[in-house]
PDB file of C-alpha atoms in Angstrom:
ATOM      1  CA  UNK A   1      -4.039 -15.250  -5.108  1.00 54.00           C
ATOM      2  CA  UNK A   2      -3.659 -14.779  -1.371  1.00 63.00           C
ATOM      3  CA  UNK A   3      -6.865 -14.604   0.616  1.00 67.00           C
ATOM      4  CA  UNK A   4      -5.302 -14.896   3.939  1.00 77.00           C
ATOM      5  CA  UNK A   5      -1.704 -14.497   5.357  1.00 91.00           C
ATOM      6  CA  UNK A   6       0.405 -17.427   4.907  1.00 92.00           C
ATOM      7  CA  UNK A   7       2.194 -17.305   8.302  1.00 96.00           C
ATOM      8  CA  UNK A   8       2.164 -20.198  10.859  1.00 95.00           C
ATOM      9  CA  UNK A   9      -0.524 -20.082  13.636  1.00 95.00           C
ATOM     10  CA  UNK A  10       2.472 -19.784  16.007  1.00 95.00           C
ATOM     11  CA  UNK A  11       3.867 -16.707  14.134  1.00 96.00           C
ATOM     12  CA  UNK A  12       0.312 -15.081  14.097  1.00 96.00           C
ATOM     13  CA  UNK A  13      -0.084 -15.556  17.877  1.00 94.00           C
ATOM     14  CA  UNK A  14       3.432 -14.338  18.733  1.00 95.00           C
ATOM     15  CA  UNK A  15       2.668 -11.035  16.719  1.00 96.00           C
ATOM     16  CA  UNK A  16      -0.649 -10.554  18.038  1.00 95.00           C
ATOM     17  CA  UNK A  17       0.117 -11.432  21.556  1.00 93.00           C
ATOM     18  CA  UNK A  18       3.282  -9.328  21.659  1.00 95.00           C
ATOM     19  CA  UNK A  19       1.231  -6.203  20.839  1.00 96.00           C
ATOM     20  CA  UNK A  20      -1.531  -7.288  23.319  1.00 94.00           C
ATOM     21  CA  UNK A  21       0.778  -7.754  26.161  1.00 93.00           C
ATOM     22  CA  UNK A  22       2.541  -4.441  25.570  1.00 93.00           C
ATOM     23  CA  UNK A  23      -0.576  -2.355  25.570  1.00 91.00           C
ATOM     24  CA  UNK A  24      -2.916  -4.384  27.819  1.00 90.00           C
ATOM     25  CA  UNK A  25      -0.466  -5.724  30.440  1.00 89.00           C
ATOM     26  CA  UNK A  26       3.105  -4.348  30.422  1.00 91.00           C
ATOM     27  CA  UNK A  27       1.982  -0.600  30.152  1.00 88.00           C
ATOM     28  CA  UNK A  28      -0.427  -0.961  33.142  1.00 86.00           C
ATOM     29  CA  UNK A  29       2.047  -2.754  35.177  1.00 89.00           C
ATOM     30  CA  UNK A  30       4.460  -0.114  34.775  1.00 89.00           C
ATOM     31  CA  UNK A  31       2.045   2.452  35.892  1.00 85.00           C
ATOM     32  CA  UNK A  32       0.657   0.522  38.855  1.00 86.00           C
ATOM     33  CA  UNK A  33       4.111  -0.586  40.185  1.00 90.00           C
ATOM     34  CA  UNK A  34       5.326   3.016  40.095  1.00 91.00           C
ATOM     35  CA  UNK A  35       2.026   4.612  41.532  1.00 89.00           C
ATOM     36  CA  UNK A  36       1.803   6.892  38.396  1.00 86.00           C
ATOM     37  CA  UNK A  37      -1.346   9.097  38.615  1.00 89.00           C
ATOM     38  CA  UNK A  38      -1.254   9.798  34.946  1.00 84.00           C
ATOM     39  CA  UNK A  39      -0.212   8.202  31.620  1.00 82.00           C
ATOM     40  CA  UNK A  40       1.154  11.259  29.923  1.00 82.00           C
ATOM     41  CA  UNK A  41       2.919  10.242  26.635  1.00 81.00           C
ATOM     42  CA  UNK A  42       1.455   6.847  26.873  1.00 83.00           C
ATOM     43  CA  UNK A  43       0.451   6.743  23.200  1.00 84.00           C
ATOM     44  CA  UNK A  44       3.955   6.864  22.140  1.00 88.00           C
ATOM     45  CA  UNK A  45       5.646   5.132  25.105  1.00 90.00           C
ATOM     46  CA  UNK A  46       3.825   1.878  24.628  1.00 91.00           C
ATOM     47  CA  UNK A  47       5.741   1.369  21.352  1.00 95.00           C
ATOM     48  CA  UNK A  48       8.810   0.591  23.550  1.00 95.00           C
ATOM     49  CA  UNK A  49       6.832  -2.355  24.854  1.00 95.00           C
ATOM     50  CA  UNK A  50       5.698  -3.502  21.585  1.00 96.00           C
ATOM     51  CA  UNK A  51       9.300  -3.386  20.084  1.00 97.00           C
ATOM     52  CA  UNK A  52      10.595  -5.299  22.981  1.00 96.00           C
ATOM     53  CA  UNK A  53       8.031  -7.947  22.868  1.00 96.00           C
ATOM     54  CA  UNK A  54       8.478  -8.514  19.133  1.00 97.00           C
ATOM     55  CA  UNK A  55      12.272  -7.913  18.927  1.00 96.00           C
ATOM     56  CA  UNK A  56      13.353 -11.570  19.708  1.00 93.00           C
ATOM     57  CA  UNK A  57      11.684 -12.405  16.334  1.00 95.00           C
ATOM     58  CA  UNK A  58      10.141 -15.540  17.758  1.00 96.00           C
ATOM     59  CA  UNK A  59      13.512 -17.030  18.655  1.00 93.00           C
ATOM     60  CA  UNK A  60      15.013 -16.246  15.205  1.00 94.00           C
ATOM     61  CA  UNK A  61      11.985 -17.233  12.951  1.00 96.00           C
ATOM     62  CA  UNK A  62      11.945 -13.424  11.962  1.00 98.00           C
ATOM     63  CA  UNK A  63      14.815 -11.377  11.202  1.00 98.00           C
ATOM     64  CA  UNK A  64      14.731  -7.930  13.127  1.00 98.00           C
ATOM     65  CA  UNK A  65      15.736  -4.536  12.218  1.00 98.00           C
ATOM     66  CA  UNK A  66      15.112  -1.084  13.687  1.00 97.00           C
ATOM     67  CA  UNK A  67      14.899   1.766  11.378  1.00 96.00           C
ATOM     68  CA  UNK A  68      14.701   5.544  12.270  1.00 91.00           C
ATOM     69  CA  UNK A  69      12.535   7.982  10.390  1.00 86.00           C
ATOM     70  CA  UNK A  70      13.254  11.544  11.871  1.00 82.00           C
ATOM     71  CA  UNK A  71      12.813  11.237  15.725  1.00 84.00           C
ATOM     72  CA  UNK A  72      10.736   7.912  15.191  1.00 87.00           C
ATOM     73  CA  UNK A  73      12.446   4.615  15.477  1.00 92.00           C
ATOM     74  CA  UNK A  74      10.328   1.648  14.428  1.00 95.00           C
ATOM     75  CA  UNK A  75      10.565  -2.116  14.104  1.00 98.00           C
ATOM     76  CA  UNK A  76      10.734  -4.215  10.982  1.00 98.00           C
ATOM     77  CA  UNK A  77      10.560  -7.894  10.864  1.00 98.00           C
ATOM     78  CA  UNK A  78      11.208 -10.245   7.930  1.00 98.00           C
ATOM     79  CA  UNK A  79      10.113 -13.779   7.280  1.00 98.00           C
ATOM     80  CA  UNK A  80      12.309 -15.685   4.962  1.00 96.00           C
ATOM     81  CA  UNK A  81       9.802 -18.367   4.276  1.00 96.00           C
ATOM     82  CA  UNK A  82       7.020 -16.195   2.870  1.00 96.00           C
ATOM     83  CA  UNK A  83       9.354 -13.405   2.052  1.00 96.00           C
ATOM     84  CA  UNK A  84       7.221 -10.837   3.675  1.00 97.00           C
ATOM     85  CA  UNK A  85       8.585  -7.879   5.574  1.00 98.00           C
ATOM     86  CA  UNK A  86       6.272  -6.854   8.514  1.00 98.00           C
ATOM     87  CA  UNK A  87       5.544  -3.655  10.545  1.00 98.00           C
ATOM     88  CA  UNK A  88       3.037  -2.636  13.105  1.00 98.00           C
ATOM     89  CA  UNK A  89       0.570   0.273  13.139  1.00 97.00           C
ATOM     90  CA  UNK A  90      -2.766   1.189  14.724  1.00 96.00           C
ATOM     91  CA  UNK A  91      -5.966   1.162  12.816  1.00 96.00           C
ATOM     92  CA  UNK A  92      -6.347   4.986  13.535  1.00 94.00           C
ATOM     93  CA  UNK A  93      -2.941   5.726  11.897  1.00 93.00           C
ATOM     94  CA  UNK A  94      -3.581   3.805   8.763  1.00 94.00           C
ATOM     95  CA  UNK A  95      -6.846   5.658   8.377  1.00 92.00           C
ATOM     96  CA  UNK A  96      -5.138   8.994   8.937  1.00 91.00           C
ATOM     97  CA  UNK A  97      -2.626   8.096   6.049  1.00 91.00           C
ATOM     98  CA  UNK A  98      -5.449   6.876   3.681  1.00 89.00           C
ATOM     99  CA  UNK A  99      -7.673   9.868   4.107  1.00 87.00           C
ATOM    100  CA  UNK A 100      -5.014  12.648   4.336  1.00 83.00           C
ATOM    101  CA  UNK A 101      -1.896  11.796   2.314  1.00 79.00           C
ATOM    102  CA  UNK A 102       1.180  13.734   3.489  1.00 78.00           C
ATOM    103  CA  UNK A 103       3.097  15.939   1.141  1.00 79.00           C
ATOM    104  CA  UNK A 104       6.086  13.799   1.379  1.00 83.00           C
ATOM    105  CA  UNK A 105       5.764   9.991   1.320  1.00 88.00           C
ATOM    106  CA  UNK A 106       5.390   8.144   4.661  1.00 92.00           C
ATOM    107  CA  UNK A 107       7.633   5.228   5.079  1.00 95.00           C
ATOM    108  CA  UNK A 108       4.679   2.854   4.812  1.00 96.00           C
ATOM    109  CA  UNK A 109       4.218   4.002   1.262  1.00 95.00           C
ATOM    110  CA  UNK A 110       7.732   3.034   0.299  1.00 96.00           C
ATOM    111  CA  UNK A 111       7.427  -0.437   2.131  1.00 97.00           C
ATOM    112  CA  UNK A 112       4.258  -1.265   0.155  1.00 97.00           C
ATOM    113  CA  UNK A 113       5.464   0.256  -3.079  1.00 96.00           C
ATOM    114  CA  UNK A 114       6.354  -3.347  -4.493  1.00 95.00           C
ATOM    115  CA  UNK A 115       2.983  -4.963  -3.237  1.00 95.00           C
ATOM    116  CA  UNK A 116       0.942  -6.624  -5.951  1.00 88.00           C
ATOM    117  CA  UNK A 117      -2.027  -4.434  -7.484  1.00 80.00           C
ATOM    118  CA  UNK A 118      -4.892  -6.747  -6.288  1.00 85.00           C
ATOM    119  CA  UNK A 119      -8.478  -5.752  -6.227  1.00 87.00           C
ATOM    120  CA  UNK A 120      -9.131  -3.596  -3.047  1.00 89.00           C
ATOM    121  CA  UNK A 121     -11.739  -5.023  -0.637  1.00 88.00           C
ATOM    122  CA  UNK A 122     -11.929  -1.679   1.204  1.00 70.00           C
ATOM    123  CA  UNK A 123     -12.733   1.322  -1.051  1.00 59.00           C
ATOM    124  CA  UNK A 124     -10.451   4.338  -1.407  1.00 57.00           C
ATOM    125  CA  UNK A 125     -10.977   6.646   1.506  1.00 58.00           C
ATOM    126  CA  UNK A 126      -9.099   9.653  -0.030  1.00 53.00           C
ATOM    127  CA  UNK A 127     -10.905  12.003  -2.334  1.00 50.00           C
ATOM    128  CA  UNK A 128      -9.568  11.916  -5.869  1.00 53.00           C
ATOM    129  CA  UNK A 129      -8.520  15.493  -5.749  1.00 49.00           C
ATOM    130  CA  UNK A 130      -6.530  14.932  -2.523  1.00 55.00           C
ATOM    131  CA  UNK A 131      -4.483  12.116  -3.994  1.00 65.00           C
ATOM    132  CA  UNK A 132      -0.772  12.769  -4.412  1.00 72.00           C
ATOM    133  CA  UNK A 133       1.384  11.351  -7.284  1.00 80.00           C
ATOM    134  CA  UNK A 134       4.770   9.742  -5.962  1.00 86.00           C
ATOM    135  CA  UNK A 135       7.894   9.263  -7.525  1.00 89.00           C
ATOM    136  CA  UNK A 136       8.509   5.538  -7.856  1.00 90.00           C
ATOM    137  CA  UNK A 137      12.231   5.952  -7.832  1.00 92.00           C
ATOM    138  CA  UNK A 138      12.361   7.800  -4.696  1.00 92.00           C
ATOM    139  CA  UNK A 139       9.956   5.152  -2.991  1.00 94.00           C
ATOM    140  CA  UNK A 140      12.227   2.400  -4.353  1.00 95.00           C
ATOM    141  CA  UNK A 141      15.247   4.049  -2.945  1.00 95.00           C
ATOM    142  CA  UNK A 142      13.743   4.574   0.398  1.00 95.00           C
ATOM    143  CA  UNK A 143      12.370   0.961   0.441  1.00 97.00           C
ATOM    144  CA  UNK A 144      15.767  -0.397  -0.270  1.00 96.00           C
ATOM    145  CA  UNK A 145      17.192   1.698   2.716  1.00 96.00           C
ATOM    146  CA  UNK A 146      14.551   0.605   5.123  1.00 97.00           C
ATOM    147  CA  UNK A 147      15.028  -3.038   4.256  1.00 98.00           C
ATOM    148  CA  UNK A 148      18.861  -3.038   3.957  1.00 96.00           C
ATOM    149  CA  UNK A 149      19.130  -4.717   7.446  1.00 96.00           C
ATOM    150  CA  UNK A 150      17.696  -8.110   6.068  1.00 97.00           C
ATOM    151  CA  UNK A 151      19.283 -10.819   3.956  1.00 95.00           C
ATOM    152  CA  UNK A 152      17.130 -12.536   1.491  1.00 93.00           C
ATOM    153  CA  UNK A 153      14.700 -11.826  -1.362  1.00 94.00           C
ATOM    154  CA  UNK A 154      12.048  -9.538   0.132  1.00 96.00           C
ATOM    155  CA  UNK A 155       8.680  -9.464  -1.482  1.00 96.00           C
ATOM    156  CA  UNK A 156       5.568  -7.867  -0.218  1.00 97.00           C
ATOM    157  CA  UNK A 157       5.108  -5.986   2.820  1.00 98.00           C
ATOM    158  CA  UNK A 158       2.623  -7.121   5.603  1.00 98.00           C
ATOM    159  CA  UNK A 159       1.115  -4.743   7.947  1.00 98.00           C
ATOM    160  CA  UNK A 160      -0.139  -5.637  11.358  1.00 98.00           C
ATOM    161  CA  UNK A 161      -2.841  -3.552  12.475  1.00 98.00           C
ATOM    162  CA  UNK A 162      -4.414  -3.180  15.934  1.00 97.00           C
ATOM    163  CA  UNK A 163      -7.170  -1.231  17.684  1.00 95.00           C
ATOM    164  CA  UNK A 164      -7.535  -0.491  21.494  1.00 91.00           C
ATOM    165  CA  UNK A 165      -9.498   1.436  24.103  1.00 85.00           C
ATOM    166  CA  UNK A 166      -8.772   2.063  27.796  1.00 79.00           C
ATOM    167  CA  UNK A 167      -9.169  -1.716  28.493  1.00 79.00           C
ATOM    168  CA  UNK A 168      -6.273  -2.404  26.141  1.00 87.00           C
ATOM    169  CA  UNK A 169      -6.091  -4.088  22.701  1.00 92.00           C
ATOM    170  CA  UNK A 170      -9.464  -4.905  21.304  1.00 93.00           C
ATOM    171  CA  UNK A 171      -8.670  -6.298  17.840  1.00 96.00           C
ATOM    172  CA  UNK A 172      -5.667  -7.236  15.664  1.00 97.00           C
ATOM    173  CA  UNK A 173      -5.384  -8.147  11.905  1.00 97.00           C
ATOM    174  CA  UNK A 174      -2.876  -8.490   9.246  1.00 97.00           C
ATOM    175  CA  UNK A 175      -3.463  -6.624   5.817  1.00 97.00           C
ATOM    176  CA  UNK A 176      -1.696  -6.572   2.528  1.00 96.00           C
ATOM    177  CA  UNK A 177      -2.015  -3.065   0.970  1.00 95.00           C
ATOM    178  CA  UNK A 178      -1.826  -1.778  -2.672  1.00 93.00           C
ATOM    179  CA  UNK A 179       0.825   0.982  -3.260  1.00 92.00           C
ATOM    180  CA  UNK A 180      -1.912   3.558  -2.746  1.00 90.00           C
ATOM    181  CA  UNK A 181      -2.731   1.971   0.616  1.00 92.00           C
ATOM    182  CA  UNK A 182      -5.958   0.327  -0.152  1.00 92.00           C
ATOM    183  CA  UNK A 183      -6.554  -2.923   1.735  1.00 94.00           C
ATOM    184  CA  UNK A 184      -6.653  -5.950  -0.568  1.00 94.00           C
ATOM    185  CA  UNK A 185      -6.366  -8.711   2.015  1.00 95.00           C
ATOM    186  CA  UNK A 186      -7.454  -8.751   5.575  1.00 95.00           C
ATOM    187  CA  UNK A 187      -6.678 -11.643   7.988  1.00 96.00           C
ATOM    188  CA  UNK A 188      -8.496 -11.255  11.405  1.00 96.00           C
ATOM    189  CA  UNK A 189      -6.220 -12.237  14.334  1.00 96.00           C
ATOM    190  CA  UNK A 190      -8.349 -11.107  17.239  1.00 95.00           C
ATOM    191  CA  UNK A 191      -8.807 -14.667  18.209  1.00 94.00           C
ATOM    192  CA  UNK A 192      -5.100 -14.750  19.231  1.00 93.00           C
ATOM    193  CA  UNK A 193      -5.760 -12.005  21.790  1.00 91.00           C
ATOM    194  CA  UNK A 194      -6.442 -12.747  25.541  1.00 77.00           C
ATOM    195  CA  UNK A 195      -8.613 -10.648  27.768  1.00 59.00           C
ATOM    196  CA  UNK A 196      -7.447  -8.753  30.829  1.00 52.00           C
ATOM    197  CA  UNK A 197      -9.703  -6.260  32.739  1.00 48.00           C
ATOM    198  CA  UNK A 198      -8.292  -2.693  33.375  1.00 48.00           C
ATOM    199  CA  UNK A 199     -10.503  -0.825  36.008  1.00 48.00           C
ATOM    200  CA  UNK A 200     -12.350   2.370  35.058  1.00 51.00           C
ATOM    201  CA  UNK A 201     -10.546   5.334  36.172  1.00 53.00           C
ATOM    202  CA  UNK A 202      -7.155   3.789  35.186  1.00 51.00           C
ATOM    203  CA  UNK A 203      -4.579   6.499  33.783  1.00 54.00           C
ATOM    204  CA  UNK A 204      -4.669   4.417  30.746  1.00 50.00           C
ATOM    205  CA  UNK A 205      -8.058   5.810  29.817  1.00 49.00           C
ATOM    206  CA  UNK A 206      -6.351   9.162  28.993  1.00 51.00           C
ATOM    207  CA  UNK A 207      -4.188   7.623  26.319  1.00 51.00           C
ATOM    208  CA  UNK A 208      -4.837   9.048  22.918  1.00 46.00           C
ATOM    209  CA  UNK A 209      -4.313   8.033  19.369  1.00 50.00           C
ATOM    210  CA  UNK A 210      -1.250  10.073  18.492  1.00 51.00           C
ATOM    211  CA  UNK A 211       0.773   6.720  18.072  1.00 62.00           C
ATOM    212  CA  UNK A 212       3.476   7.941  15.653  1.00 65.00           C
ATOM    213  CA  UNK A 213       4.775  11.246  14.399  1.00 59.00           C
ATOM    214  CA  UNK A 214       4.262  11.862  10.715  1.00 56.00           C
ATOM    215  CA  UNK A 215       7.928  12.391   9.613  1.00 53.00           C
ATOM    216  CA  UNK A 216       9.319  14.178   6.737  1.00 49.00           C
ATOM    217  CA  UNK A 217      11.709  12.679   4.100  1.00 51.00           C
ATOM    218  CA  UNK A 218      15.383  13.621   4.383  1.00 54.00           C
ATOM    219  CA  UNK A 219      16.506  16.615   2.232  1.00 54.00           C
ATOM    220  CA  UNK A 220      18.247  14.273  -0.327  1.00 55.00           C
ATOM    221  CA  UNK A 221      14.661  12.909  -1.052  1.00 51.00           C
ATOM    222  CA  UNK A 222      12.736  16.171  -0.908  1.00 50.00           C
ATOM    223  CA  UNK A 223      15.061  17.728  -3.447  1.00 55.00           C
ATOM    224  CA  UNK A 224      14.121  15.020  -5.916  1.00 53.00           C
ATOM    225  CA  UNK A 225      10.405  15.722  -5.454  1.00 47.00           C
ATOM    226  CA  UNK A 226       9.934  18.594  -7.940  1.00 45.00           C
ATOM    227  CA  UNK A 227       6.518  17.660  -8.683  1.00 44.00           C
ATOM    228  CA  UNK A 228       5.490  17.332  -4.949  1.00 39.00           C
ATOM    229  CA  UNK A 229       7.193  20.723  -4.215  1.00 39.00           C
ATOM    230  CA  UNK A 230       5.198  22.390  -6.885  1.00 42.00           C
ATOM    231  CA  UNK A 231       2.030  20.920  -5.693  1.00 38.00           C
ATOM    232  CA  UNK A 232       2.742  22.091  -2.077  1.00 39.00           C
ATOM    233  CA  UNK A 233       3.157  25.629  -3.503  1.00 42.00           C
ATOM    234  CA  UNK A 234      -0.102  25.552  -5.230  1.00 44.00           C
ATOM    235  CA  UNK A 235      -1.750  24.138  -2.169  1.00 43.00           C
ATOM    236  CA  UNK A 236      -0.321  26.894  -0.081  1.00 42.00           C
ATOM    237  CA  UNK A 237      -1.737  29.599  -2.474  1.00 44.00           C
ATOM    238  CA  UNK A 238      -5.236  28.138  -2.206  1.00 44.00           C
ATOM    239  CA  UNK A 239      -5.446  26.983   1.332  1.00 42.00           C
ATOM    240  CA  UNK A 240      -2.932  29.228   3.258  1.00 46.00           C
ATOM    241  CA  UNK A 241      -1.791  26.327   5.359  1.00 42.00           C
ATOM    242  CA  UNK A 242      -0.440  22.734   4.678  1.00 40.00           C
ATOM    243  CA  UNK A 243      -0.734  20.170   7.208  1.00 39.00           C
ATOM    244  CA  UNK A 244       2.469  18.273   8.004  1.00 38.00           C
TER     245      UNK A 244
END
């Protein structure tokens, strides 16, 4: 059983520092060099730097693929030694998905749908009555689509999480999730981060945590989700609104 992520120290440092540089160095430098008084949209724009810093795949050690979900384009990596596919998300966004499952599956649910069912080390954050049943065939089809840019046998999906404040990235870790988004393995990578001071009053202090839009499935997937559609109609009758 895996207790820590079997990537090399060099790979862990590459991933952690690519995220660190994007949020803590590259973004502030852009703001300062252009004398911008604000950082409007910074929560989303910083992903351009994260994607750039990680997209050389550590000189080919990782295969690289970009996938589009609605208006959101995100980076996927693949390590042919461990057979892990890899993506990046903030701690806040994962907690949001765990606590408030969307009506239609998020792409992360598809990516982790083949992960092993280990014993969670962090309990279920979503109330039992809020949990939504997913159609595995739809998740499997979406997973195959998202991972189609890679060559090799793809095993489990590894999620890189980071947290931040106005000074930049404050922590990073790699986690393995169950298909229901519970954490079963957590490997702390904070030691790979460097420190850089951002002065108080920086425009970066206004960056909020809306890192990624929660996108819907395409119509061809939604049409298959009869059970979920029925659930949505029932929820609408009782609550009057449905959060997208």
